[in-house]
Coordinates of C-alpha atoms and ligand atoms in Angstrom, one line a residue:
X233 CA 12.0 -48.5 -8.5
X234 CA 14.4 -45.9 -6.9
X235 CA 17.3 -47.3 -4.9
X236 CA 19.8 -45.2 -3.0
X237 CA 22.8 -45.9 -2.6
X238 CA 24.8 -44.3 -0.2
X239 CA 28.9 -44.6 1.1
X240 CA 29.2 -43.7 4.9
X241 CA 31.8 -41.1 5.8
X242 CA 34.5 -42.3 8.5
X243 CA 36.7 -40.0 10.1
X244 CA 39.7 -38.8 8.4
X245 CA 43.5 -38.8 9.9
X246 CA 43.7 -35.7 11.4
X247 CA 47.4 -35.7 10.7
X248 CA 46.7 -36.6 6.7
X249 CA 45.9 -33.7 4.3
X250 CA 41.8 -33.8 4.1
X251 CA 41.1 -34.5 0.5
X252 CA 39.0 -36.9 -1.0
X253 CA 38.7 -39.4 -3.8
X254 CA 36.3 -40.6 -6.3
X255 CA 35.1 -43.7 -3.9
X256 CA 35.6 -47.3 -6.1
X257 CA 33.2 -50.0 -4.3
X258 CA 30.2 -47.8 -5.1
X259 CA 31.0 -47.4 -8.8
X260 CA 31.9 -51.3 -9.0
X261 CA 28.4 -52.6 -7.2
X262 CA 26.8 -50.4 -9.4
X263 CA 27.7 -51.7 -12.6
X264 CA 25.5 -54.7 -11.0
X265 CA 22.5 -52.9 -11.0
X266 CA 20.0 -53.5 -13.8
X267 CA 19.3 -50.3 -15.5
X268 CA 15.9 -50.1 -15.1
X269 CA 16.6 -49.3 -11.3
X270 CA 16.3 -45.6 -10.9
X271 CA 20.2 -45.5 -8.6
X272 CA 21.1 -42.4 -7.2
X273 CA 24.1 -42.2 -5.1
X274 CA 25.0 -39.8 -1.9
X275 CA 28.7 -40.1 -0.5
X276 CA 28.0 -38.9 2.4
X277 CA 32.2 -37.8 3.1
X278 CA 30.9 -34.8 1.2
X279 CA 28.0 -33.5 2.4
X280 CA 25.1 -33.9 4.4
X281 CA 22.4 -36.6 3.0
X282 CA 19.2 -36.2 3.2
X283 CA 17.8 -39.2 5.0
X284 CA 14.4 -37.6 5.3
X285 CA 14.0 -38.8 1.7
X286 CA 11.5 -42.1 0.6
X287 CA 13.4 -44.5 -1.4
X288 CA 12.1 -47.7 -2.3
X289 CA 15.2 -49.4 -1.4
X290 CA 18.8 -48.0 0.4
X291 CA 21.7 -49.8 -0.3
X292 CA 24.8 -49.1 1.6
X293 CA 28.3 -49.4 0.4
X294 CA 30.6 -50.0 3.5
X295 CA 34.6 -50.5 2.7
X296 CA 36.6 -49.8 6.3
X297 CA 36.0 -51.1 10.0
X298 CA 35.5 -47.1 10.4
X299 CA 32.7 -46.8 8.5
X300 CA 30.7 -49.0 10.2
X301 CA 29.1 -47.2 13.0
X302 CA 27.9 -44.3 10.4
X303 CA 26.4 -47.2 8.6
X304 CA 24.6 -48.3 11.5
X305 CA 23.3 -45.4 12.1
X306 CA 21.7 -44.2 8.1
X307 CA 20.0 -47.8 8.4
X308 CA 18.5 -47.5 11.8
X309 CA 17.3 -44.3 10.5
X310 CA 15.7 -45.2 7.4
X311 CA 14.7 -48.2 8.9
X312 CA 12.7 -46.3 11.3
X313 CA 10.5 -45.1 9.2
X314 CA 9.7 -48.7 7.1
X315 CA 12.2 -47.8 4.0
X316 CA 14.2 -51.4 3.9
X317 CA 18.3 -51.1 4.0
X318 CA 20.9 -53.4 2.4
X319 CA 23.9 -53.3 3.1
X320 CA 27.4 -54.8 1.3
X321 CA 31.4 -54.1 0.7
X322 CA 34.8 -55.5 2.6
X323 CA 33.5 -54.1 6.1
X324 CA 30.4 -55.6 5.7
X325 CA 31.5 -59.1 4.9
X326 CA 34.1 -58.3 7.9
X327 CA 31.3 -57.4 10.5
X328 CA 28.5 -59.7 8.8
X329 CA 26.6 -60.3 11.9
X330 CA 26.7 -56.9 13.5
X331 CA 25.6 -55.2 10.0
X332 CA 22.7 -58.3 9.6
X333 CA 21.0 -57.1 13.0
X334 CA 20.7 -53.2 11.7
X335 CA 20.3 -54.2 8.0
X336 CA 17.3 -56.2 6.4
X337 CA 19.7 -58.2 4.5
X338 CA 23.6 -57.9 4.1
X339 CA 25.3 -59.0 0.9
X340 CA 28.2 -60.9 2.0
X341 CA 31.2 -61.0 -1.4
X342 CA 31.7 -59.7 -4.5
X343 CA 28.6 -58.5 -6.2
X344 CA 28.3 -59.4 -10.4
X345 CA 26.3 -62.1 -11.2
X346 CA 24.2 -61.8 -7.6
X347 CA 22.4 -59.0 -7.5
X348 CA 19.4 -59.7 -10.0
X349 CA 18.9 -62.6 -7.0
X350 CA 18.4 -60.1 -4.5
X351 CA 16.6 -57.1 -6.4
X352 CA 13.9 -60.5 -7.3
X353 CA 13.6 -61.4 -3.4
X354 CA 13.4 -57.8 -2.6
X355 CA 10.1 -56.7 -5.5
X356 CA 8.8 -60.3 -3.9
X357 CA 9.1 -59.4 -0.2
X358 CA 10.9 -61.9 0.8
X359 CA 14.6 -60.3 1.2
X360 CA 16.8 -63.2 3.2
X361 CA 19.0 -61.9 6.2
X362 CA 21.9 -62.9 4.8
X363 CA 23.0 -63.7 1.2
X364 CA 26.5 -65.1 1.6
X365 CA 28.6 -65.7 -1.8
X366 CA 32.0 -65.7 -0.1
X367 CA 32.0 -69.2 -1.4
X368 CA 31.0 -68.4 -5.0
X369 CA 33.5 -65.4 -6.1
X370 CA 32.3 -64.5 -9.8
X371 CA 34.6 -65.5 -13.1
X372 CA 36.9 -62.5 -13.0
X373 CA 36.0 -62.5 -16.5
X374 CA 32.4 -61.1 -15.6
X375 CA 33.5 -58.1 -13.9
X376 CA 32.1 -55.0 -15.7
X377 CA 33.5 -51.8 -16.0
X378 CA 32.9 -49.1 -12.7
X379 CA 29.7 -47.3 -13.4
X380 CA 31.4 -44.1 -12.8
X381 CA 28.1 -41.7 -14.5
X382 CA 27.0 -42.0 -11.2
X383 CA 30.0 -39.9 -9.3
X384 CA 29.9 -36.1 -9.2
X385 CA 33.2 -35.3 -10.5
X386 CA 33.0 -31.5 -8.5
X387 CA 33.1 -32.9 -5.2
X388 CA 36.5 -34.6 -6.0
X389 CA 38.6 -32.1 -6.7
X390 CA 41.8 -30.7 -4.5
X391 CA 42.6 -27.3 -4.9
X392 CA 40.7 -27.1 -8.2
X393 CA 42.2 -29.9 -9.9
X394 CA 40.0 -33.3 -10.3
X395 CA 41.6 -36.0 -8.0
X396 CA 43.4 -39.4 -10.0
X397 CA 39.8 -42.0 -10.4
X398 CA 40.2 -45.3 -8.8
X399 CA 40.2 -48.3 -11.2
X400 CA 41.2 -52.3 -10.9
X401 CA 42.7 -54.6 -13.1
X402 CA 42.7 -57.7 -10.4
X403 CA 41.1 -58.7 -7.2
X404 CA 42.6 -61.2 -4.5
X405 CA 45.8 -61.5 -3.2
X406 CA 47.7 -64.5 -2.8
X407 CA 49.9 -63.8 0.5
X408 CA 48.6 -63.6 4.2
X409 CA 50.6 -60.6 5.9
X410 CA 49.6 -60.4 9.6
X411 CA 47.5 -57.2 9.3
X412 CA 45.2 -58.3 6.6
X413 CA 41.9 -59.4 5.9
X414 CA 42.2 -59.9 2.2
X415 CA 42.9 -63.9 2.7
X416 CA 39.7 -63.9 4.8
X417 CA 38.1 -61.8 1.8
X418 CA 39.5 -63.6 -1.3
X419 CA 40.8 -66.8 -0.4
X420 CA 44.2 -66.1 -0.8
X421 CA 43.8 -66.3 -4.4
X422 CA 45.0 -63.7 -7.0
X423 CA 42.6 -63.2 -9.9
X424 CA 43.6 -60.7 -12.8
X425 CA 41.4 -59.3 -14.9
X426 CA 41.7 -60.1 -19.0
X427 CA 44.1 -57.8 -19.9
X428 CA 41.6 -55.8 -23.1
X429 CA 39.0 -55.8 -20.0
X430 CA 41.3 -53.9 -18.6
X431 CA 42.6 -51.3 -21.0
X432 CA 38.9 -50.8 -22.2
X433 CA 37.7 -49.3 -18.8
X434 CA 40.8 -47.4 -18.5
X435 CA 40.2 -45.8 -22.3
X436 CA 36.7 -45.3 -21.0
X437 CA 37.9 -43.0 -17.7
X438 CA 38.3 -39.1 -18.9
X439 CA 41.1 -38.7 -16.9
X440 CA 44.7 -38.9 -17.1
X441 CA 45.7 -39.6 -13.5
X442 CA 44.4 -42.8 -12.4
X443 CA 44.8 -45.0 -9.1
X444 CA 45.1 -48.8 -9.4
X445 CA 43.5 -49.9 -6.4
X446 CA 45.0 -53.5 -6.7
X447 CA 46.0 -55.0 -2.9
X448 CA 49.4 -55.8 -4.7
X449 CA 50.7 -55.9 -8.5
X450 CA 53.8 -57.6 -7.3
X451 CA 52.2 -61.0 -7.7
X452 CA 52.7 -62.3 -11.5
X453 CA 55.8 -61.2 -13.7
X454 CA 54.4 -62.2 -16.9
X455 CA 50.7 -60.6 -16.0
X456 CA 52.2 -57.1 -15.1
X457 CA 54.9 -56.9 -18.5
X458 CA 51.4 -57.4 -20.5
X459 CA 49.4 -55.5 -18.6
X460 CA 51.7 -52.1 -18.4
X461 CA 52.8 -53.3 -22.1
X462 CA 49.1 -52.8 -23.2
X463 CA 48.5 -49.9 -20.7
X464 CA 51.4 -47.9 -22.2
X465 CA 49.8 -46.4 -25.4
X466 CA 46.8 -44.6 -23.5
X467 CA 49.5 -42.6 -22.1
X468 CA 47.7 -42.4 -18.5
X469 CA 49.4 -42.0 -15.4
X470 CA 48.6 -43.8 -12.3
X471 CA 49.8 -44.6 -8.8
X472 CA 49.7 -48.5 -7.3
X473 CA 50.8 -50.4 -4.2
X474 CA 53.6 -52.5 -5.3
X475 CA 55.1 -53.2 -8.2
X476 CA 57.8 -56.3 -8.9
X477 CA 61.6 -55.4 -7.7
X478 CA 62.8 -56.5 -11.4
X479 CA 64.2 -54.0 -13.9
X480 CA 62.3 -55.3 -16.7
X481 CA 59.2 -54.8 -15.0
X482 CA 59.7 -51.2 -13.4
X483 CA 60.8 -50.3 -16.9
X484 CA 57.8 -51.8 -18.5
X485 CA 55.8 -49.8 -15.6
X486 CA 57.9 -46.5 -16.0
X487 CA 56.5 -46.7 -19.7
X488 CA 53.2 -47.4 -19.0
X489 CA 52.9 -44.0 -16.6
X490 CA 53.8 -45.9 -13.3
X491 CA 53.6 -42.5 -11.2
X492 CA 54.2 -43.2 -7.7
X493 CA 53.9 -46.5 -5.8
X494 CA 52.6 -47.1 -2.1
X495 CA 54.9 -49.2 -0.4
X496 CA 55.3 -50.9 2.8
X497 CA 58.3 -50.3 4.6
X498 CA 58.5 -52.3 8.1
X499 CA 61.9 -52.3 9.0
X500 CA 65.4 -50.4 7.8
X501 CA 66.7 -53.0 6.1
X502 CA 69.2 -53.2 2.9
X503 CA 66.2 -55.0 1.3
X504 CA 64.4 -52.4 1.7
X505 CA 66.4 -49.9 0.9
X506 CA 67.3 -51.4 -3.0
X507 CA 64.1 -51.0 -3.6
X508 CA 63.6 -47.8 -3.1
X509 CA 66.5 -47.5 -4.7
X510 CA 65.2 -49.2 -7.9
X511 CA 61.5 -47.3 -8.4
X512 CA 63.8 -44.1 -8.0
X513 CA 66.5 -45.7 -10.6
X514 CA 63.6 -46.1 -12.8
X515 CA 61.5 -43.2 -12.3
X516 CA 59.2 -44.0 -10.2
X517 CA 58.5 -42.1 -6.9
X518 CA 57.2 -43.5 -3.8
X519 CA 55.1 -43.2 -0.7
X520 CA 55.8 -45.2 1.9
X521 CA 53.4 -47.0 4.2
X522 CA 54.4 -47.7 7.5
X523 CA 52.8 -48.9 10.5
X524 CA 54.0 -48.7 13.8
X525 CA 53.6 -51.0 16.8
X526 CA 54.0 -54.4 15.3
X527 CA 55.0 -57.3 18.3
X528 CA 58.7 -57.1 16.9
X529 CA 59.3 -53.2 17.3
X530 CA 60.3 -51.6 20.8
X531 CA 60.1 -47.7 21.1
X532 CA 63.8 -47.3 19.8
X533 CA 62.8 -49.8 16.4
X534 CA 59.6 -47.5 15.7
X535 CA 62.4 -44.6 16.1
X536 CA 65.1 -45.9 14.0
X537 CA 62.3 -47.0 11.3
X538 CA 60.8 -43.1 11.4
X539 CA 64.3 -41.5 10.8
X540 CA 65.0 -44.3 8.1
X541 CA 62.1 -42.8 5.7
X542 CA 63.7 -39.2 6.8
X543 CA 67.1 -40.7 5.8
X544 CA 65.7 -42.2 2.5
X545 CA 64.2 -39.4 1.8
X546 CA 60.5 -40.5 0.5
X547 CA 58.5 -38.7 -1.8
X548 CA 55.5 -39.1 1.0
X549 CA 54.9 -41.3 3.8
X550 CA 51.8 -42.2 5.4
X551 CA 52.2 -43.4 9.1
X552 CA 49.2 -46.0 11.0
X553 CA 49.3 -47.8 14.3
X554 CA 48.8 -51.7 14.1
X555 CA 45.6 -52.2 14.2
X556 CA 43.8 -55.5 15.0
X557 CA 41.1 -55.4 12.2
X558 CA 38.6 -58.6 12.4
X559 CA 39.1 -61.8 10.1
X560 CA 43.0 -61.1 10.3
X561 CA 45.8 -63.4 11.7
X562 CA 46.6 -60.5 13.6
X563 CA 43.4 -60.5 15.5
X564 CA 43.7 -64.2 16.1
X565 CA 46.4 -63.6 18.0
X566 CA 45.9 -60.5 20.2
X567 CA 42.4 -61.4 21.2
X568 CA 43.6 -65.0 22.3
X569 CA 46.8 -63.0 24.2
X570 CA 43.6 -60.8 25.4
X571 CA 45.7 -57.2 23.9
X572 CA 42.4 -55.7 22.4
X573 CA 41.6 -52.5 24.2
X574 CA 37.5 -52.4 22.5
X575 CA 35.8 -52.8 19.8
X576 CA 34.6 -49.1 19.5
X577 CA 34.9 -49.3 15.6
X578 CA 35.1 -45.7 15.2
X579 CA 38.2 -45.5 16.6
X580 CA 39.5 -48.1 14.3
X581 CA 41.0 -45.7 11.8
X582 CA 44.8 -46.4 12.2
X583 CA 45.0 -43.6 13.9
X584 CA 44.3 -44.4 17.5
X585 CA 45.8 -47.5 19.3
X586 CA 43.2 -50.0 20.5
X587 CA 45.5 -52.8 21.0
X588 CA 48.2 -53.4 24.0
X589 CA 51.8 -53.3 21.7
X590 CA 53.8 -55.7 23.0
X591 CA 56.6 -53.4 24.2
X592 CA 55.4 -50.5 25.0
X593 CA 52.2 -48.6 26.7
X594 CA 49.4 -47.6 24.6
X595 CA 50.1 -44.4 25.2
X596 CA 53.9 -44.1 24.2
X597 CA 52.7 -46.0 20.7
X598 CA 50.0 -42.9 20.1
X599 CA 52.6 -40.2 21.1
X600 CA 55.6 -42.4 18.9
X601 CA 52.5 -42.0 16.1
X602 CA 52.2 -38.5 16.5
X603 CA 55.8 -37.6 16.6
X604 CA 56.2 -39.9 13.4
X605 CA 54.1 -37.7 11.5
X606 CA 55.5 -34.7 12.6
X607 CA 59.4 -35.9 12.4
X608 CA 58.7 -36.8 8.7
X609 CA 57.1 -33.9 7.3
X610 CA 58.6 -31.4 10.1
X611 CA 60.9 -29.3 8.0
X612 CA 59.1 -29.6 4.6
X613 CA 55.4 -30.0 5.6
X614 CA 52.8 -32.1 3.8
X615 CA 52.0 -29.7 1.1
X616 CA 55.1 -29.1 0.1
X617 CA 56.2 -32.7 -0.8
X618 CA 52.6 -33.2 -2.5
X619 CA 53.5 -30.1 -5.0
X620 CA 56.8 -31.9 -5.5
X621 CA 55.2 -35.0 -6.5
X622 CA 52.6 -33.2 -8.4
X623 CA 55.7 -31.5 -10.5
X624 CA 57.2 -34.9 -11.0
X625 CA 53.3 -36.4 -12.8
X626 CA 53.4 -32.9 -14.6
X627 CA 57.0 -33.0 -16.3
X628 CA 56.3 -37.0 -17.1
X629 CA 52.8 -35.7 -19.0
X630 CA 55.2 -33.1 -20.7
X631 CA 57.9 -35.4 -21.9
X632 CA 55.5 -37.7 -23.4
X633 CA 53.2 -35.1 -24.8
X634 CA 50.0 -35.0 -23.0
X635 CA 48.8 -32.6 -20.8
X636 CA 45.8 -33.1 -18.5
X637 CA 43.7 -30.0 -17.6
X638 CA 42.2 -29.2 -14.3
X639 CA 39.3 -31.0 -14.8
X640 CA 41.1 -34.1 -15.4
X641 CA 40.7 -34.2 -19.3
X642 CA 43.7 -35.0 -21.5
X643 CA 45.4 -33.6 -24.4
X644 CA 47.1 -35.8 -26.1
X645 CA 45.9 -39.6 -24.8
X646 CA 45.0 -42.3 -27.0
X647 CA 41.5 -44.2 -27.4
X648 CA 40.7 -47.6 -28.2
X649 CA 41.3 -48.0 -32.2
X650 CA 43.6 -44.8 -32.6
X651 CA 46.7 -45.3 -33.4
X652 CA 48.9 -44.1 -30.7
X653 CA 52.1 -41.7 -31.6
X654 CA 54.7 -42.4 -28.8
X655 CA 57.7 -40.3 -28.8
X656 CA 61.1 -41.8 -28.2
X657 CA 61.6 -42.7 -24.6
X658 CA 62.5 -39.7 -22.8
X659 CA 65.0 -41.7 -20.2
X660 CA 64.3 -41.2 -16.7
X661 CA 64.2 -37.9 -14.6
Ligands
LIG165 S1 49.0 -56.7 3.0 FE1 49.0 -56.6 0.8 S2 50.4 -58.3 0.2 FE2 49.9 -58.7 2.3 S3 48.1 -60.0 2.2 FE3 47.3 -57.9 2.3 S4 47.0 -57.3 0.2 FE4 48.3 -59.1 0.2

């Protein structure tokens, strides 16, 4: 049996240097897959697919809101011509309905432990619509490592050098921030991974730059000390949304190759600004995520916040509108307040306002967007502050002996049984 499986592409942020990553929902679902499926996989970001092809089966891996209408189009197309479509992944679970009417079933949740259930139904003919297991989330426990044989590692590559691979070591987050959908996804519930689960995939991954995808690491002192404690003798290093403001634990995460962190910054607060101030006091550089728009902002906050990540001085910054994605409190309360512009999902890229702000026009929150962009990286430019950061991952592999090679290979790391030679701490740059 041959089953595709295929990642819709979504359109970039025309303001965002184009470059691409190894996807991670793709690799996850299949690790699912029994092997004696013949999977192929097309991410469809980088290149053209061929969709005159005749799989048995197409499976389609859908993670944004953005993705969706591409999605909707390979299955009509497939579908077309008799070749059934399935379809899971977050955006699916988010537009379950919508997906169900173009799909012939949608896997609603997280996969391991379900699939064999569907592949049965599906040799049987008898696939259901819908097979919804946002109810049953698998024992963490059970989650395998990413399947990554199936990625070709030449198409994710910037400039010649092999892009950082995505990897987990949790799922589930236990706070419910306005914009968000993972309390609709995960039930507000943070589930880490056993720690040797962990550090077993990330021995597996030949690469020395790695992303931790995690919503949040911020969300159990004791879990992160052991996890970057165990993490810190494969000498990787990797970039992460948040990390605990606590010395302890930025050191621990310094050690362990903490590289740079995305982190939200909503308002110019001193808050915020000691914690900038402690990744860079512990070596740890930062890219700041910071979306503009939200009900409490008026033209001159959105201002003032822009020219507070110029003042600060971040390594990067990545600027979005407020967008009000489905399944989040967000959209609860714009829709009832009736500030939803449409529900053309292609424009949902955090790019483009679909949404009335609350104090301002539609149009003065786009142009505020653009100028963000352009106020932040205006002197300097994009490319300049990514070399920077680049230097700063570079030196770190130097002063701790490793060095990885443009194909992402590493001189120097440690595997699983070796015993690990760690020279004295080199201090922070
Ligand atoms: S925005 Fe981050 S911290 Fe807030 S609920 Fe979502 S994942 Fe959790």
């Amino acid at each position: 049996m041959w089953m595709k499986l295929i990642y819709p592409r979504w359109p970039k942020l025309p303001e965002q240097t184009e470059f691409h990553l190894p996807p991670h929902g793709p690799i996850v679902f299949a690790a699912s897959v029994p092997p004696e499926v013949h999977l192929t996989f097309h991410d469809d970001n980088r290149g053209e697919p061929d969709l005159e092809d005749r799989p048995d089966l197409v499976a389609l891996s859908v993670m944004l809101t953005c993705q969706v209408p591409r999605a909707k189009e390979i299955a009509g197309i497939y579908r077309r011509r008799g070749i059934p479509v399935i379809a899971g992944g977050i955006a699916v679970a988010i537009h379950s309905e919508e997906m169900a009417q173009v799909c012939d079933a949608v896997f609603l949740g997280e996969v391991e432990g379900h699939f064999q259930e569907v592949l049965d139904d599906f040799r049987a003919r008898r696939l259901k619509k819908v097979y919804d297991r946002m109810q049953s989330l698998p024992p963490i426990e059970a989650v395998p490592p990413a399947r990554r044989e199936i990625l070709d590692y030449s198409l994710y590559t910037y400039r010649g050098v092999r892009m950082v691979d995505l990897v987990h070591a949790s799922r589930g987050c236990r706070f419910n921030c306005p914009p968000c959908s993972v309390a609709f996804l995960g039930g507000r519930c943070f589930r880490p991974r056993p720690i040797e689960r962990v550090v077993e995939e990330v021995a597996g991954i030949d690469n020395g730059r790695l992303f931790f995808v995690d919503n949040s690491l911020a969300q159990n002192k004791a879990w992160e000390l052991d996890l970057f404690r165990a993490l810190k003798p494969l000498r990787r290093k990797w970039i992460s949304h948040p990390i605990e403001a606590d010395d302890e634990v930025l050191q621990a995460a310094y050690e362990a190759g903490a590289w740079y962190v995305y982190q939200a910054i909503t308002a110019p607060t001193e808050g915020i600004r000691r914690r900038i101030q402690m990744y860079r006091d512990h070596g740890i550089a930062i890219e700041g995520t910071i979306i503009l728009g939200t009900d409490d902002q008026t033209r001159e906050d959105v201002i003032r916040l822009v020219e507070f990540c110029v003042e600060m001085d971040l390594d990067m910054a990545e600027f979005t509108v407020m967008t009000p994605f489905l399944h989040t409190p967000y959209r609860e309360q714009v829709e009832a307040e009736g500030r939803v512009l449409h529900n053309d999902w292609s424009q949902y890229t955090t790019g483009k306002v679909v949404f009335q702000p609350k104090h301002m026009t539609p149009s003065e929150l786009q142009d505020l967007y653009y100028w963000a962009w352009d106020r932040f990286y205006g002197a300097d430019g994009r490319q300049t502050r990514m070399a920077r950061l680049f230097r700063k991952v570079v030196q770190r592999e130097k002063q701790d002996g490793t060095t990885t090679m443009p194909d992402g290979t590493v001189r120097g790391w440690v595997r699983p049984g070796q015993t690990p030679q760690i020279p004295d701490s080199p201090g922070h740059p």
